[in-house]
Coordinates of C-alpha atoms in Angstrom, one line a residue:
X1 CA -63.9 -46.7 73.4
X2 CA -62.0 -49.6 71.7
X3 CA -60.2 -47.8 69.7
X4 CA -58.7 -46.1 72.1
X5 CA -57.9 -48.9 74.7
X6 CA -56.8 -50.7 71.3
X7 CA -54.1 -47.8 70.7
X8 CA -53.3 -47.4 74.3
X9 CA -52.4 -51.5 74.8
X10 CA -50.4 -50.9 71.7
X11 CA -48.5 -47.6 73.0
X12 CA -47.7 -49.2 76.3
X13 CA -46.5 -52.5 74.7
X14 CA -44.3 -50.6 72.7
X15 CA -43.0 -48.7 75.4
X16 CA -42.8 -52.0 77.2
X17 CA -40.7 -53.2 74.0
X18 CA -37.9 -50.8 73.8
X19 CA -37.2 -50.3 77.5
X20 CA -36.9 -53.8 77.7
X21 CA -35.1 -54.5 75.0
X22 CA -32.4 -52.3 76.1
X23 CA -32.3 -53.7 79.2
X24 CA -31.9 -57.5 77.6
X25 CA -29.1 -56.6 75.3
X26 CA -27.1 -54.7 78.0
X27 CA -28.0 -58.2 80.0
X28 CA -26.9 -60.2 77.6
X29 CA -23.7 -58.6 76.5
X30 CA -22.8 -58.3 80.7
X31 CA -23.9 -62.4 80.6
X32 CA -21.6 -63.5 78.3
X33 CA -18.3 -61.4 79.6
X34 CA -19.0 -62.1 83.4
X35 CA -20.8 -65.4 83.3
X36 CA -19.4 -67.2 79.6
X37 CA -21.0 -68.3 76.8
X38 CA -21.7 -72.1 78.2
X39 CA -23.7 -70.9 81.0
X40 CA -25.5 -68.4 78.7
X41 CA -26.2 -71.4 76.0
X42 CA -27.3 -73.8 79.5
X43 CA -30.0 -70.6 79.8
X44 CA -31.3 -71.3 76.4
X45 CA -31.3 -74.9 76.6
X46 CA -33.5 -75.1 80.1
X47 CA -35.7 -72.6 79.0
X48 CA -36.7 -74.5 76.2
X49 CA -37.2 -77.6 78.3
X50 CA -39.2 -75.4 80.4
X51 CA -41.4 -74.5 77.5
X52 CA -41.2 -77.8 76.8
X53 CA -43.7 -78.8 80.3
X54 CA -45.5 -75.6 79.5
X55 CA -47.5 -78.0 77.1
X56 CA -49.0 -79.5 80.2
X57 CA -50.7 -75.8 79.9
X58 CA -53.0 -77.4 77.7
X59 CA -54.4 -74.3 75.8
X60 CA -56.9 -74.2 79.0
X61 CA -55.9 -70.4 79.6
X62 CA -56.4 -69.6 75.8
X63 CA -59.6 -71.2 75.6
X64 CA -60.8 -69.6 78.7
X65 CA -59.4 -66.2 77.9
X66 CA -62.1 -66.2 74.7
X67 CA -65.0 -67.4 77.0
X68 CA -64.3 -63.9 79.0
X69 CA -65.2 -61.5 76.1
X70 CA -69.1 -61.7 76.2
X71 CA -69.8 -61.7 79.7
X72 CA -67.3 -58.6 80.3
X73 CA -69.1 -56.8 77.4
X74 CA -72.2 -57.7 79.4
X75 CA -70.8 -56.8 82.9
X76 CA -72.2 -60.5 83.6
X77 CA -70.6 -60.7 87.0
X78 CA -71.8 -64.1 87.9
X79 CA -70.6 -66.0 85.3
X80 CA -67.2 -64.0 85.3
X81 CA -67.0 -65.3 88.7
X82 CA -67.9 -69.0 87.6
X83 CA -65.2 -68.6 84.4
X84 CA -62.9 -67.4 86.7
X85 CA -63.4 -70.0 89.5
X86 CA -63.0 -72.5 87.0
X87 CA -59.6 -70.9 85.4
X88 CA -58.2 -70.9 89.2
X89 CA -59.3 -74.6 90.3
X90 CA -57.5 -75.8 86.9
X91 CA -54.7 -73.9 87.1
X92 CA -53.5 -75.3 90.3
X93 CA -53.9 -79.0 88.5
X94 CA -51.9 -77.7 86.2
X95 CA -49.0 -76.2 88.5
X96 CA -48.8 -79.3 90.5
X97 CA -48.7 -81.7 87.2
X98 CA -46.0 -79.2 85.6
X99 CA -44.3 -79.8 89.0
X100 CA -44.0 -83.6 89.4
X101 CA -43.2 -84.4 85.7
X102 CA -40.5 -81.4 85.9
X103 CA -39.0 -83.6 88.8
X104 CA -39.6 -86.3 86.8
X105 CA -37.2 -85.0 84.0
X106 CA -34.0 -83.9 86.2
X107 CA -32.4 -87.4 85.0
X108 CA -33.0 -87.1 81.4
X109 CA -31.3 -83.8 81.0
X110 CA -28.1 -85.4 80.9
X111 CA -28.7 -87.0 77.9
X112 CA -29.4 -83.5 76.2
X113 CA -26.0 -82.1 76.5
X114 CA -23.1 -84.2 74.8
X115 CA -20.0 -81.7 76.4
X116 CA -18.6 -82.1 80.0
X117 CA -20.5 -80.3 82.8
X118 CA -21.2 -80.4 86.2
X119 CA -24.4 -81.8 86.0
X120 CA -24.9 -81.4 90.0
X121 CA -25.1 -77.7 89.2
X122 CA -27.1 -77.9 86.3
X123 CA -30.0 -79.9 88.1
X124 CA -29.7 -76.8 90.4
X125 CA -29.9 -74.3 88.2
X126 CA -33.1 -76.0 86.6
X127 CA -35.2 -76.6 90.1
X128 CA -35.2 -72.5 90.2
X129 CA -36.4 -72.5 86.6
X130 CA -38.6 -75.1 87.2
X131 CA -40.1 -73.3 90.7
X132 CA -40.3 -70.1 88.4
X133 CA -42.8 -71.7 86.0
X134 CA -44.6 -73.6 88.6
X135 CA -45.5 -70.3 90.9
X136 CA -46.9 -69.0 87.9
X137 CA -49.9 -71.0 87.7
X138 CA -51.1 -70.6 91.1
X139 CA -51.3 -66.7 90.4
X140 CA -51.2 -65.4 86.6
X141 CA -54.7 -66.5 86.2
X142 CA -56.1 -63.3 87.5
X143 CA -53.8 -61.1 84.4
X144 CA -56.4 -62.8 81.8
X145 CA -59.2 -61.0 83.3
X146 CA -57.4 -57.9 82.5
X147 CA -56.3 -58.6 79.0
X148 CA -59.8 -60.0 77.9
X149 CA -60.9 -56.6 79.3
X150 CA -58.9 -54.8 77.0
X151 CA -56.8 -53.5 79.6
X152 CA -53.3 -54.6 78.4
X153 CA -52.0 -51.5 78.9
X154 CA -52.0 -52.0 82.6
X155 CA -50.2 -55.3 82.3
X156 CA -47.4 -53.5 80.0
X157 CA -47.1 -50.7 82.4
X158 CA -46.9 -53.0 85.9
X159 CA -44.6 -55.4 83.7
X160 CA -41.8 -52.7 82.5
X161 CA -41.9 -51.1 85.8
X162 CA -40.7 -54.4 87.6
X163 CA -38.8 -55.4 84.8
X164 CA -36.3 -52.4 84.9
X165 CA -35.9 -53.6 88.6
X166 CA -34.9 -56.9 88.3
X167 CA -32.7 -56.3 84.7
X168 CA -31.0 -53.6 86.7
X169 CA -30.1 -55.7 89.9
X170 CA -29.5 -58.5 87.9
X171 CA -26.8 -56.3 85.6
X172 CA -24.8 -55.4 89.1
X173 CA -25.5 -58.9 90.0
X174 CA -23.8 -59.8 87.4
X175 CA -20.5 -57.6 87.7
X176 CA -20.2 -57.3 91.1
X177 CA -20.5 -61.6 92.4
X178 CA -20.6 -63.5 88.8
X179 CA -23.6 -65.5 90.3
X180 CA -25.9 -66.9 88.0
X181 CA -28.0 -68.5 90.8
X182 CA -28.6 -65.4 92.4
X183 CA -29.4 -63.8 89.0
X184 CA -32.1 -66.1 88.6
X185 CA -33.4 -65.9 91.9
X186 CA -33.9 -62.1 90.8
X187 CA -36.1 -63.3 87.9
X188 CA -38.0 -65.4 90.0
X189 CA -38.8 -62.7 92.5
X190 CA -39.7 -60.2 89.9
X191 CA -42.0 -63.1 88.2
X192 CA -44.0 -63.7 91.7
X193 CA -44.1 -59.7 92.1
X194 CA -46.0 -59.1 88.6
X195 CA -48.5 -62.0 89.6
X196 CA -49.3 -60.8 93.2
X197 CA -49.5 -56.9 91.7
X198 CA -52.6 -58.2 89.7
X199 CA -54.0 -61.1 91.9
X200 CA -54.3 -58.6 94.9
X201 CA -55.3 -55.7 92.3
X202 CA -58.4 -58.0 90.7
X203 CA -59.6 -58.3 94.3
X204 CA -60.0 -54.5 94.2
X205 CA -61.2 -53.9 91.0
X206 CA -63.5 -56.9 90.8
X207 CA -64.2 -57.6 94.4
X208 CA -67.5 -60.0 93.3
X209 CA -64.4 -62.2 92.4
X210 CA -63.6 -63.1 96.7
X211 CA -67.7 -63.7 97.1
X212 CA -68.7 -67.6 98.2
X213 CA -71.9 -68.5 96.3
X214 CA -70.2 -69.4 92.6
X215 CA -72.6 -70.7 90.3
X216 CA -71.5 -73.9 88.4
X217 CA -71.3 -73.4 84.5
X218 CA -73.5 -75.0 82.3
X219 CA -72.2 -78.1 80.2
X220 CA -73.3 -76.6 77.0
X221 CA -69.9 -74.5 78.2
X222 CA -68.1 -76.6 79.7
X223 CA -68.2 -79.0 76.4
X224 CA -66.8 -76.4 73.9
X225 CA -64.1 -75.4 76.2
X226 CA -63.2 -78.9 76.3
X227 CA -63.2 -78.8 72.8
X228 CA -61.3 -75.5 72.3
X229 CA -58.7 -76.9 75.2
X230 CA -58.1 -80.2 72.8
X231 CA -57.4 -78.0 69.7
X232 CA -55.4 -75.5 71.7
X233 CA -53.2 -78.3 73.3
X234 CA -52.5 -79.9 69.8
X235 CA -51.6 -76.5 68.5
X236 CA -48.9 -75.5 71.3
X237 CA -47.6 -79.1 70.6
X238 CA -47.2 -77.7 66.9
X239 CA -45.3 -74.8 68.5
X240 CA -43.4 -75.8 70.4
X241 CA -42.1 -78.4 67.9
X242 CA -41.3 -76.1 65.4
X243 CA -40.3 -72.9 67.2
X244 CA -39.2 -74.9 70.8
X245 CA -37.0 -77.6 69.9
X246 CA -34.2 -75.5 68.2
X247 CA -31.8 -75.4 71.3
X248 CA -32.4 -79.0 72.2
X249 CA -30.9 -79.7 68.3
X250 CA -28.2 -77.3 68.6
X251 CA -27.3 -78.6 72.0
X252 CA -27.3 -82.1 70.9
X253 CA -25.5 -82.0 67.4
X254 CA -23.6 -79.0 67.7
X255 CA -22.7 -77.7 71.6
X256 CA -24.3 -75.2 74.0
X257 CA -21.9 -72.6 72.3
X258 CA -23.6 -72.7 69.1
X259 CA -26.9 -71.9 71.9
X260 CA -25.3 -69.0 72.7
X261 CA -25.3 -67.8 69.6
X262 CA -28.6 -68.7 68.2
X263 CA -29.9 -66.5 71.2
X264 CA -28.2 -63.7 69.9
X265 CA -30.0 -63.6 66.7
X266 CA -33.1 -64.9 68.3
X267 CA -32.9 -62.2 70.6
X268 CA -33.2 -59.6 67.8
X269 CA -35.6 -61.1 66.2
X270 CA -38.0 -61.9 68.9
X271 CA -37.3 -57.8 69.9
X272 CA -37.7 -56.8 67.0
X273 CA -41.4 -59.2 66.6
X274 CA -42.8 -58.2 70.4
X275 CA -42.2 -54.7 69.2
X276 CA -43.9 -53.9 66.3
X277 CA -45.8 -57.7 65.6
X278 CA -47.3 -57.5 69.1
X279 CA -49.0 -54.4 67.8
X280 CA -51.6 -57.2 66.0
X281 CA -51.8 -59.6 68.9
X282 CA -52.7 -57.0 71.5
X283 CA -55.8 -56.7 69.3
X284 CA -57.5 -59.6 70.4
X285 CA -59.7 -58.8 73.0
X286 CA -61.0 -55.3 70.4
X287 CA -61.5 -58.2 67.6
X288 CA -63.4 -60.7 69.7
X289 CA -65.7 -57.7 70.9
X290 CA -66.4 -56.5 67.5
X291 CA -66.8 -59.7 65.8
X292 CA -69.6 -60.1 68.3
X293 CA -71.0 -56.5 67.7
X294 CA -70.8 -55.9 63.9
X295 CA -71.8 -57.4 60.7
X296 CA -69.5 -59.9 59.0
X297 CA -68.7 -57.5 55.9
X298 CA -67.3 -54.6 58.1
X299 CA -65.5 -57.5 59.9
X300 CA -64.2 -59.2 57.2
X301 CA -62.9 -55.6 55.9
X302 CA -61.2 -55.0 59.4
X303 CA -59.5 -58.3 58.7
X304 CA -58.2 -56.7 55.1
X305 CA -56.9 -54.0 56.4
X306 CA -55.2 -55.7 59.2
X307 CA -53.7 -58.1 57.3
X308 CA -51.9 -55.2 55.1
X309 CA -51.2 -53.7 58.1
X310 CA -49.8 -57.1 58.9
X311 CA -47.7 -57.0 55.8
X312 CA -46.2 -53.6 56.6
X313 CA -45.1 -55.1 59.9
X314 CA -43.4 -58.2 58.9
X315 CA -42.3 -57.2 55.6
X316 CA -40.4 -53.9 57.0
X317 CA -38.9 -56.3 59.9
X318 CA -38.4 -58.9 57.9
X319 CA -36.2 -56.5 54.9
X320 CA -34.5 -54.3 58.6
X321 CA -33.4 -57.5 59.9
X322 CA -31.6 -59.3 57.0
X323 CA -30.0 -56.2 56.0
X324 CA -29.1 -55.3 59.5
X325 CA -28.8 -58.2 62.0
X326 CA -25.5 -59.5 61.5
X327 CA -24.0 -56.1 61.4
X328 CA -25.4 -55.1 64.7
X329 CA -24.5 -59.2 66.2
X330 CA -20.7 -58.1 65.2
X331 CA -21.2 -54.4 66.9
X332 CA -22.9 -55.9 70.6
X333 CA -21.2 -59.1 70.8
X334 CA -18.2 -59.8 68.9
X335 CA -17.7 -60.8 65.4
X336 CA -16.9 -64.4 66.0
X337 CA -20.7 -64.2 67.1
X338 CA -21.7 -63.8 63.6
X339 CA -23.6 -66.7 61.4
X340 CA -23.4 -66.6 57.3
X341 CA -26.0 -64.5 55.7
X342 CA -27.6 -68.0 54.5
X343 CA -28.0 -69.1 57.9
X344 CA -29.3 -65.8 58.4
X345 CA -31.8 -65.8 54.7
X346 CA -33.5 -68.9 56.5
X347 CA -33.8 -67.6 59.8
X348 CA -35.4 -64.5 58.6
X349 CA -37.8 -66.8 56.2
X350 CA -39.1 -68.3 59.2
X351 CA -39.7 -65.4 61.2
X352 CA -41.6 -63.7 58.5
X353 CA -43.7 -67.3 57.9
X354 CA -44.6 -66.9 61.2
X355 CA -45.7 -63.7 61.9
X356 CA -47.4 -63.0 58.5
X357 CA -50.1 -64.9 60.0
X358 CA -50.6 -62.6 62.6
X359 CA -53.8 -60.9 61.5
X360 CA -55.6 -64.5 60.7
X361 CA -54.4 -65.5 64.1
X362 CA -56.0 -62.8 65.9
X363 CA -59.3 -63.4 64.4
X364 CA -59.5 -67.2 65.3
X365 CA -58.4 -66.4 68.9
X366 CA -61.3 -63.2 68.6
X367 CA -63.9 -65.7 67.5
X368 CA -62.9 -67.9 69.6
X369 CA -62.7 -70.7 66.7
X370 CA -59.6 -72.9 67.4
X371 CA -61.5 -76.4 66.3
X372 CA -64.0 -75.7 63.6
X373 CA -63.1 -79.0 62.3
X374 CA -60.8 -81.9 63.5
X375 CA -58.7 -81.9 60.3
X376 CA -57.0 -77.8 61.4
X377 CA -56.1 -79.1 64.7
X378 CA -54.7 -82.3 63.3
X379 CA -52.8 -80.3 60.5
X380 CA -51.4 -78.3 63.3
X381 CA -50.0 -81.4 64.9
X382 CA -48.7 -82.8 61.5
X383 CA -46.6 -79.2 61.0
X384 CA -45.1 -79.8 64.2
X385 CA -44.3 -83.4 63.4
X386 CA -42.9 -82.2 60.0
X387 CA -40.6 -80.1 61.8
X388 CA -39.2 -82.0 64.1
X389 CA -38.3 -85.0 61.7
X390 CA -36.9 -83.4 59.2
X391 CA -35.0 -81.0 61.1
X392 CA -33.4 -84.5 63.4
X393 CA -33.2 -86.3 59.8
X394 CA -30.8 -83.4 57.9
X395 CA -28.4 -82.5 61.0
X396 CA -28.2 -86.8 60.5
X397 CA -27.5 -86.4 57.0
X398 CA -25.8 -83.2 57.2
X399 CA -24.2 -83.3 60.4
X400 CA -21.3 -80.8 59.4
X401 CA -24.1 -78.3 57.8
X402 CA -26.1 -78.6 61.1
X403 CA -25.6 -74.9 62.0
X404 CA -27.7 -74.4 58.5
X405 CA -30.2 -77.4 58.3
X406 CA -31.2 -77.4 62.0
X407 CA -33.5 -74.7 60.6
X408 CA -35.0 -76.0 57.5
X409 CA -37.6 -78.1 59.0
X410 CA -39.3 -75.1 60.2
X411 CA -39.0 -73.7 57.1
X412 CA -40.7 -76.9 55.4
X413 CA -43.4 -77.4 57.9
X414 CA -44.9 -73.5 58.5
X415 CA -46.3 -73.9 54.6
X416 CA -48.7 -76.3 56.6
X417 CA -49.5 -73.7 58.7
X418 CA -49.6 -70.9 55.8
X419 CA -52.3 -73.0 54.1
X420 CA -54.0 -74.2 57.6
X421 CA -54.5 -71.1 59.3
X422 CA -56.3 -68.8 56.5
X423 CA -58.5 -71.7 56.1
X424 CA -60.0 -71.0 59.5
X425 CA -60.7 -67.3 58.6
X426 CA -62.1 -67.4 55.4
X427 CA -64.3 -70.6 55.6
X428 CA -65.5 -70.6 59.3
X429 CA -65.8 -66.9 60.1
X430 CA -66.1 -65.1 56.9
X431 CA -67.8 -67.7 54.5
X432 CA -65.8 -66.6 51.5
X433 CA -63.7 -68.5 49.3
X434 CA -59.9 -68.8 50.5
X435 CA -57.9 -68.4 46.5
X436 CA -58.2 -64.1 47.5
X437 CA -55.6 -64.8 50.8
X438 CA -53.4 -66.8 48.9
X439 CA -53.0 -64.2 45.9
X440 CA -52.3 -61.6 48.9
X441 CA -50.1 -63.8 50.5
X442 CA -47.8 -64.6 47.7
X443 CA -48.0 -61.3 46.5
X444 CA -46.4 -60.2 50.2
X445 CA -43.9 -62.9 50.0
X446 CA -42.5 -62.1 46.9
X447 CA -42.4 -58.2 47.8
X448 CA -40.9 -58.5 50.6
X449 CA -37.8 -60.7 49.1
X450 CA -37.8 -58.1 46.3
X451 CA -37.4 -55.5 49.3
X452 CA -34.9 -57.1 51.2
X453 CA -32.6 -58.2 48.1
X454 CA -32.5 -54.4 47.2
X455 CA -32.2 -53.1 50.5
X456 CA -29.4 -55.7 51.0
X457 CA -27.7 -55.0 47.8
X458 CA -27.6 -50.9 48.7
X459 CA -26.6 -51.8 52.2
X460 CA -23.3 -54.0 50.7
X461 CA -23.1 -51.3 48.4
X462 CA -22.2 -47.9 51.0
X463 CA -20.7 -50.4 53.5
X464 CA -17.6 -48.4 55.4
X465 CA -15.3 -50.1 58.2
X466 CA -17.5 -48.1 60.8
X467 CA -20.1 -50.2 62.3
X468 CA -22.1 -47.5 63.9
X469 CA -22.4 -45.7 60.8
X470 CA -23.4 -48.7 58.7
X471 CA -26.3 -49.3 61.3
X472 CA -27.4 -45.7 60.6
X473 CA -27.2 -46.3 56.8
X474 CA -28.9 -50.2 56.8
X475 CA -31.3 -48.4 58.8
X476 CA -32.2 -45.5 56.9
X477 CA -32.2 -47.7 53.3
X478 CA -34.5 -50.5 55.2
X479 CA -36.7 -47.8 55.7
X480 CA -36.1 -45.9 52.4
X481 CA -36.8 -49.0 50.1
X482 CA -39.8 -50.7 52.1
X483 CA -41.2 -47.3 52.1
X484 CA -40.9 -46.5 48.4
X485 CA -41.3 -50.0 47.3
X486 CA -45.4 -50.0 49.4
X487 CA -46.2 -46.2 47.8
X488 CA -45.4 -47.4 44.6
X489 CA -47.4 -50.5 44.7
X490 CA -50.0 -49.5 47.0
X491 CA -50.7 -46.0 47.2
X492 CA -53.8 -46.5 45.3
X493 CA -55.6 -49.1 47.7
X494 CA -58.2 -48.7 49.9
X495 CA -56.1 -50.3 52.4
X496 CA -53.5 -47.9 52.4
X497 CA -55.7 -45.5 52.6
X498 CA -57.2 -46.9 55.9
X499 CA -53.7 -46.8 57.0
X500 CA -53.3 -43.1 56.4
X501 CA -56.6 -42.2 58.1
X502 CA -55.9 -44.3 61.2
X503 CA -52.1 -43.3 61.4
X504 CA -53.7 -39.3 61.0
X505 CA -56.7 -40.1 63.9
X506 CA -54.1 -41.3 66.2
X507 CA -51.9 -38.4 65.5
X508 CA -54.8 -36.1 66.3
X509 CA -55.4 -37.7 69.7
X510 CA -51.9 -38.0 71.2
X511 CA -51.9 -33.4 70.2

């Protein structure tokens, strides 16, 4: 039974992936010929300040979600109904803080962009985003109970279905009236539509949820979700630091057009993360409810095999998307849209620090350990901090390199997180020493370079002046050499034989 709601979250995510991706780059490419690329770079900018207030969050939902896993596996109706109580009460805090400090902010944003705009339509355009993210948290509590249920799959499905609404009116939007207000009012109405779906579909399929008599929680509870909460809201500090703050740079030392075209390659990369990296992440809920089930040694060899698996993902995206982003940049958008393939090395760098960490990260959220000791959450606030000041100090420095060395404080500050992170899964849940994860993770690094150089290399090598055709080729060696390159070294491995027994199981099923 989790097995198979584990491979039908990650079947409907996918699904949910490619539709949507499609959608987003026909959006975007529509955006920037109807709309320009200033108001397109404004996009990026607010929605980081946006994520910025999302810290007000404080990890609660996290930290929450985890505390759902036993008592669903229990069928514990009363204290679902207590967690649950407690997630909605909160929440509303939360919307209304987000709400007066997002007011609070309207003057500042000025400060943020250094190029003449109307500033009067600016401060419009951010009170929709702003009433976007607040409506949220008066409703999107109730998708949690789903998700720690190992129901994603009904949150994919609900999501792409509304989605391809709202992308599609948004598109004619778009080339029919050239308004970017009403274009947003179209995400906000598609936003409230996937929260009411599930708030009024929990009623039905949970109806002790709408009972009276809720039993308070106990404060051996309530004190370790204060503690998770604390850990949680130091590490979404950490992110948003060192993934978050990227436009605000740009936009400060550079312009809202160099925004625009950060997005583009952002774009890309996030689609090309939420469609196969997701795959991990959606595994949460199946890895908290065997971690409470089975031994530690069949746990910690799930956690092996999913961190090869782990290193198939991000090493074949990582190799695809250095041999092939820039090449598709000049085919959707235009080649003066195109950034030099070191901008593009270090970009790529990051992405694969980040998600390489994937499988470790789904065990800690699984086990529910996100402050086994202060010194994790506090080295989760220092890699944020690293980020932040020495990305601020080189576009100083380097002012006319800031394009390049915007990006190298995240590059500097995730080895905090590389060493951090493992830490947590090793010593805490496992018990075993941490030297094995490092050997693996250096041995992944350098393959994956070793991939990408070749595939790069073999990709300069059959270029032609078509650019369909050299999509089809960067394709087909990205595959080719990340392919060969994994049989070669691995073929042997009990991991990659997991691989091949699960990949054959889930073959047999779909027949």
């Amino acid at each position: 039974m989790r097995k198979k709601s584990a491979l039908k979250n990650i079947v409907s995510k996918m699904i949910y992936s490619i539709v949507i991706t499609l959608l987003s780059f026909v959006s975007r490419r529509v955006f920037v010929s109807t709309l320009g690329d200033t108001l397109l770079g404004l996009n990026g900018l607010l929605t980081s300040v946006i994520s910025m207030l999302s810290l007000m969050e404080l990890g609660v939902g996290n930290a929450i979600y985890f505390s759902l896993y036993e008592p669903l596996a229990e069928n514990n109706e009363e204290r679902i109904k207590s967690i649950m109580r407690l997630y909605q009460k909160l929440y509303r805090y939360i919307g209304l803080a987000v709400c007066i400090v997002g007011l609070c902010v309207i003057p500042f944003l000025k400060f943020l962009i250094t190029q003449d705009i109307d500033y009067n339509y600016v401060y419009k355009i951010y009170l929709i985003f702003l009433a976007n993210s607040v409506m949220s948290y008066f409703m999107a509590y109730r998708r949690s109970l789903y998700s720690a249920n190992q129901k994603d799959y009904l949150i994919n499905n609900v999501t792409t279905v509304v989605n391809i609404i709202s992308y599609s009116l948004q598109i004619i939007t778009m080339l029919r009236y050239q308004n970017y207000v009403v274009y947003l009012l179209i995400q906000v109405i598609a936003t409230v539509s996937i929260n009411l779906i599930f708030l009024l579909k929990s009623d039905r399929d949970y109806p002790y949820l709408r009972e009276k008599n809720v039993q308070p929680l106990p404060k051996e509870y309530k004190d370790t979700l204060v503690k998770n909460v604390k850990a949680l809201f130091m590490m979404s500090i950490s992110g948003f630091a060192v993934f978050g703050t990227d436009n605000m740079l740009l936009t400060y030392f550079v312009g809202l057009g160099a925004v625009t075209i950060y997005g583009n390659y952002t774009t890309i990369i996030n689609m090309v993360n939420t469609t196969f990296n997701s795959m991990l992440s959606n595994m949460k809920a199946n890895v908290g409810n065997y971690l409470v089930t089975e031994t530690k040694e069949k746990s910690y060899t799930l956690f092996k095999n999913l961190f090869f698996i782990n290193f198939l993902i991000t090493g074949f995206t990582s190799v695809a998307t250095f041999t092939l982003a820039s090449e598709f940049i000049k085919f959707w958008m235009g080649e003066k849209y195109v950034w030099s393939i070191w901008i593009l090395a270090v970009l790529v760098f990051n992405m694969f620090s980040r998600y390489i960490l994937e499988a470790a990260g789904v065990f800690i959220n699984g086990a529910g350990m996100y402050n086994p000791y202060p010194l994790y959450k506090y080295i989760s606030l220092i890699e944020g901090g690293i980020n932040l000041v020495v990305s601020i100090f080189l576009c100083k420095v380097f002012e006319f390199l800031a394009y390049l060395v915007c990006f190298w404080g995240t590059s500097v500050s995730t080895i905090a997180n590389t060493i951090a992170m493992p830490g947590v899964v090793y010593h805490h849940i496992f018990h075993k020493k941490i030297g094995e994860y490092y050997l693996l993770y250096a041995k992944y690094l350098i393959l994956t370079v070793a991939f990408a150089a070749v595939s790069y290399g073999l990709f300069l090598f059959v270029h032609t002046p078509y650019t369909i055709l050299n999509l089809v080729l960067g394709a087909l060696i990205s595959i080719g050499v990340m392919a060969a390159g994994v049989i070669v070294v691995f073929g042997r491995t009990e991991e990659f034989h997991y691989v091949l027994e699960t990949a054959k199981g889930f073959i047999k099923r779909r027949k």
